Coordinates of C-alpha atoms in Angstrom, one line a residue:
X1 CA -4.1 132.7 90.0
X2 CA -7.2 134.3 91.4
X3 CA -7.2 135.1 95.1
X4 CA -8.9 132.6 97.4
X5 CA -12.3 133.5 98.9
X6 CA -12.7 133.9 102.6
X7 CA -14.4 130.5 102.7
X8 CA -11.6 128.8 100.9
X9 CA -9.1 130.3 103.3
X10 CA -11.1 129.0 106.3
X11 CA -11.5 125.5 104.7
X12 CA -7.7 125.3 104.0
X13 CA -7.0 126.2 107.6
X14 CA -9.4 123.6 108.8
X15 CA -7.9 120.9 106.6
X16 CA -4.4 121.8 107.8
X17 CA -5.5 121.7 111.4
X18 CA -7.1 118.3 110.9
X19 CA -4.0 116.9 109.2
X20 CA -1.8 118.1 112.0
X21 CA -4.2 116.8 114.6
X22 CA -4.4 113.4 112.9
X23 CA -0.6 113.1 112.7
X24 CA -0.2 114.0 116.4
X25 CA -2.9 111.6 117.6
X26 CA -1.1 108.9 115.6
X27 CA 2.1 109.9 117.3
X28 CA 0.5 109.7 120.8
X29 CA -0.8 106.2 120.0
X30 CA 2.5 105.0 118.5
X31 CA 4.6 106.2 121.4
X32 CA 2.0 105.6 124.1
X33 CA 2.3 109.0 125.7
X34 CA 1.4 112.7 125.1
X35 CA 4.7 113.8 126.8
X36 CA 6.0 115.9 123.9
X37 CA 7.1 119.5 123.7
X38 CA 5.4 121.9 121.4
X39 CA 8.5 122.0 119.2
X40 CA 8.4 118.2 118.9
X41 CA 4.7 118.2 118.0
X42 CA 5.0 120.9 115.5
X43 CA 7.9 119.2 113.8
X44 CA 6.1 115.9 113.6
X45 CA 3.0 117.6 112.1
X46 CA 5.2 119.4 109.6
X47 CA 4.2 122.9 110.7
X48 CA 6.1 125.8 112.3
X49 CA 5.7 126.5 116.0
X50 CA 4.0 129.8 115.0
X51 CA 1.4 127.9 112.9
X52 CA 1.0 125.3 115.7
X53 CA 0.0 128.0 118.2
X54 CA -2.3 129.5 115.7
X55 CA -4.0 126.2 115.2
X56 CA -3.9 125.0 118.8
X57 CA -3.7 127.7 121.5
X58 CA -3.2 125.0 124.1
X59 CA -1.4 121.7 123.8
X60 CA -4.6 119.8 124.7
X61 CA -6.4 121.4 121.7
X62 CA -4.4 119.1 119.3
X63 CA -6.9 116.2 119.7
X64 CA -10.0 118.3 119.1
X65 CA -10.0 118.4 115.2
X66 CA -9.4 114.7 114.9
X67 CA -12.1 113.7 117.4
X68 CA -14.6 116.3 116.2
X69 CA -14.2 115.2 112.6
X70 CA -15.0 111.7 113.7
X71 CA -18.2 112.8 115.4
X72 CA -19.3 114.9 112.4
X73 CA -18.6 112.0 110.0
X74 CA -20.8 109.7 112.2
X75 CA -23.6 112.2 112.2
X76 CA -23.4 112.6 108.4
X77 CA -23.5 108.8 108.0
X78 CA -26.6 108.6 110.2
X79 CA -28.3 111.1 108.0
X80 CA -27.5 109.0 105.0
X81 CA -29.0 105.7 106.3
X82 CA -32.1 104.3 104.6
X83 CA -35.1 106.4 105.7
X84 CA -37.2 103.3 106.5
X85 CA -34.5 101.8 108.7
X86 CA -35.4 102.1 112.5
X87 CA -33.3 104.9 114.0
X88 CA -31.8 102.6 116.7
X89 CA -30.6 100.2 114.0
X90 CA -29.1 103.0 112.1
X91 CA -27.4 104.3 115.2
X92 CA -25.9 100.9 116.0
X93 CA -24.7 100.4 112.5
X94 CA -23.0 103.8 112.1
X95 CA -21.3 103.5 115.5
X96 CA -20.1 100.0 114.6
X97 CA -18.4 101.5 111.6
X98 CA -16.8 104.4 113.4
X99 CA -13.1 104.8 114.2
X100 CA -13.8 104.1 117.9
X101 CA -15.4 100.8 117.1
X102 CA -13.1 99.6 114.3
X103 CA -9.8 100.6 115.8
X104 CA -10.3 99.3 119.3
X105 CA -6.6 98.8 120.1
X106 CA -5.8 102.3 119.1
X107 CA -8.9 103.6 121.0
X108 CA -7.7 101.9 124.2
X109 CA -4.3 103.4 123.8
X110 CA -5.6 106.9 123.0
X111 CA -8.1 106.8 125.9
X112 CA -5.3 105.9 128.4
X113 CA -3.1 108.5 127.0
X114 CA -5.7 111.3 127.2
X115 CA -6.6 110.5 130.8
X116 CA -2.9 110.9 131.8
X117 CA -3.5 114.6 132.4
X118 CA -6.5 116.7 133.5
X119 CA -6.3 118.9 130.4
X120 CA -6.5 116.1 127.9
X121 CA -9.1 114.3 129.9
X122 CA -11.3 117.4 130.0
X123 CA -10.9 117.8 126.2
X124 CA -12.0 114.3 125.6
X125 CA -15.2 114.7 127.7
X126 CA -15.9 118.1 126.2
X127 CA -15.8 116.8 122.7
X128 CA -18.1 114.0 123.7
X129 CA -20.5 116.5 125.2
X130 CA -20.4 118.7 122.1
X131 CA -21.4 115.7 120.0
X132 CA -24.9 115.9 121.6
X133 CA -25.8 118.6 119.2
X134 CA -24.6 116.6 116.2
X135 CA -26.5 113.5 117.3
X136 CA -29.6 115.6 118.1
X137 CA -29.6 117.2 114.6
X138 CA -29.1 113.9 112.8
X139 CA -31.8 112.1 114.7
X140 CA -34.2 115.1 114.3
X141 CA -33.7 115.0 110.6
X142 CA -34.5 111.3 110.5
X143 CA -37.7 111.8 112.5
X144 CA -38.7 115.0 110.8
X145 CA -38.8 117.0 114.1
X146 CA -37.3 120.3 115.2
X147 CA -33.6 119.7 116.3
X148 CA -34.3 122.1 119.2
X149 CA -37.2 120.1 120.4
X150 CA -37.0 118.3 123.8
X151 CA -37.2 114.9 122.1
X152 CA -34.2 115.7 119.8
X153 CA -32.2 117.2 122.7
X154 CA -32.9 114.1 124.9
X155 CA -32.1 111.7 122.1
X156 CA -28.8 113.5 121.4
X157 CA -27.9 113.5 125.1
X158 CA -28.7 109.8 125.5
X159 CA -26.9 108.7 122.4
X160 CA -23.8 110.8 123.2
X161 CA -23.8 109.3 126.7
X162 CA -24.0 105.8 125.3
X163 CA -21.1 106.5 122.9
X164 CA -19.1 108.0 125.8
X165 CA -19.7 105.1 128.1
X166 CA -18.9 102.5 125.5
X167 CA -15.5 104.0 124.9
X168 CA -14.8 104.8 128.5
X169 CA -15.8 101.3 129.7
X170 CA -13.8 99.6 127.0
X171 CA -10.8 101.8 127.5
X172 CA -10.8 101.2 131.3
X173 CA -11.6 97.4 131.1
X174 CA -9.3 96.7 128.2
X175 CA -11.3 93.8 127.0
X176 CA -14.7 92.2 127.1
X177 CA -17.4 93.6 124.9
X178 CA -16.3 95.9 122.1
X179 CA -17.4 99.6 122.0
X180 CA -19.9 98.7 119.3
X181 CA -21.4 95.9 121.4
X182 CA -21.5 98.2 124.5
X183 CA -23.2 100.9 122.5
X184 CA -25.8 98.5 121.2
X185 CA -26.4 97.1 124.7
X186 CA -27.0 100.7 126.0
X187 CA -29.5 101.5 123.3
X188 CA -31.3 98.2 123.8
X189 CA -32.1 99.4 127.3
X190 CA -34.2 102.3 125.9
X191 CA -37.8 102.2 125.0
X192 CA -39.0 102.8 121.4
X193 CA -40.7 106.2 122.1
X194 CA -37.5 108.3 122.1
X195 CA -36.7 107.3 118.5
X196 CA -40.2 107.4 117.1
X197 CA -41.6 110.4 115.3
X198 CA -44.5 111.9 117.3
X199 CA -48.0 112.2 115.8
X200 CA -48.3 115.5 113.8
X201 CA -50.7 116.9 116.4
X202 CA -48.2 116.4 119.2
X203 CA -45.3 118.3 117.6

């Protein structure tokens, strides 16, 4: 069997980390707590403690691959929406189909579990902040603008904030409008200019 390339090794590690992260997030939701030892988490994920620490230097890092993969999937789905569809419509539709919007009971449980400790709470908000770049890139591709432009950066920040607020508000309220509805309501407050491609002379 030929030796794996460096890229294949990296991809295999990323897949193993994601599988372990997903298994542990499911454990948190099932048990309603993140109060587990590293040994317990490693055993549940089917990895050695040594591998666990190689994947996740801190216990709080276990949720990052799962949540990051979700953000990346949403950005990819946005890029794949029909090019003639208004960007706000595309945003609402991809968010409505996301894990956060389709698994609302699990979302509420996960949010409450992550806010139990400062470390997990910080990880949640950091991942949401990191998603700004993904949103900005996907929106820029739809509008045909530079992803580093002020418009793309602002759009990414605004959409990330809307996504964060929709999950936080639903997680704290435990009812009322769903994350998808809250997200759509937030975008409806914005004017059309942010998601409209500028005239060529203005770029």
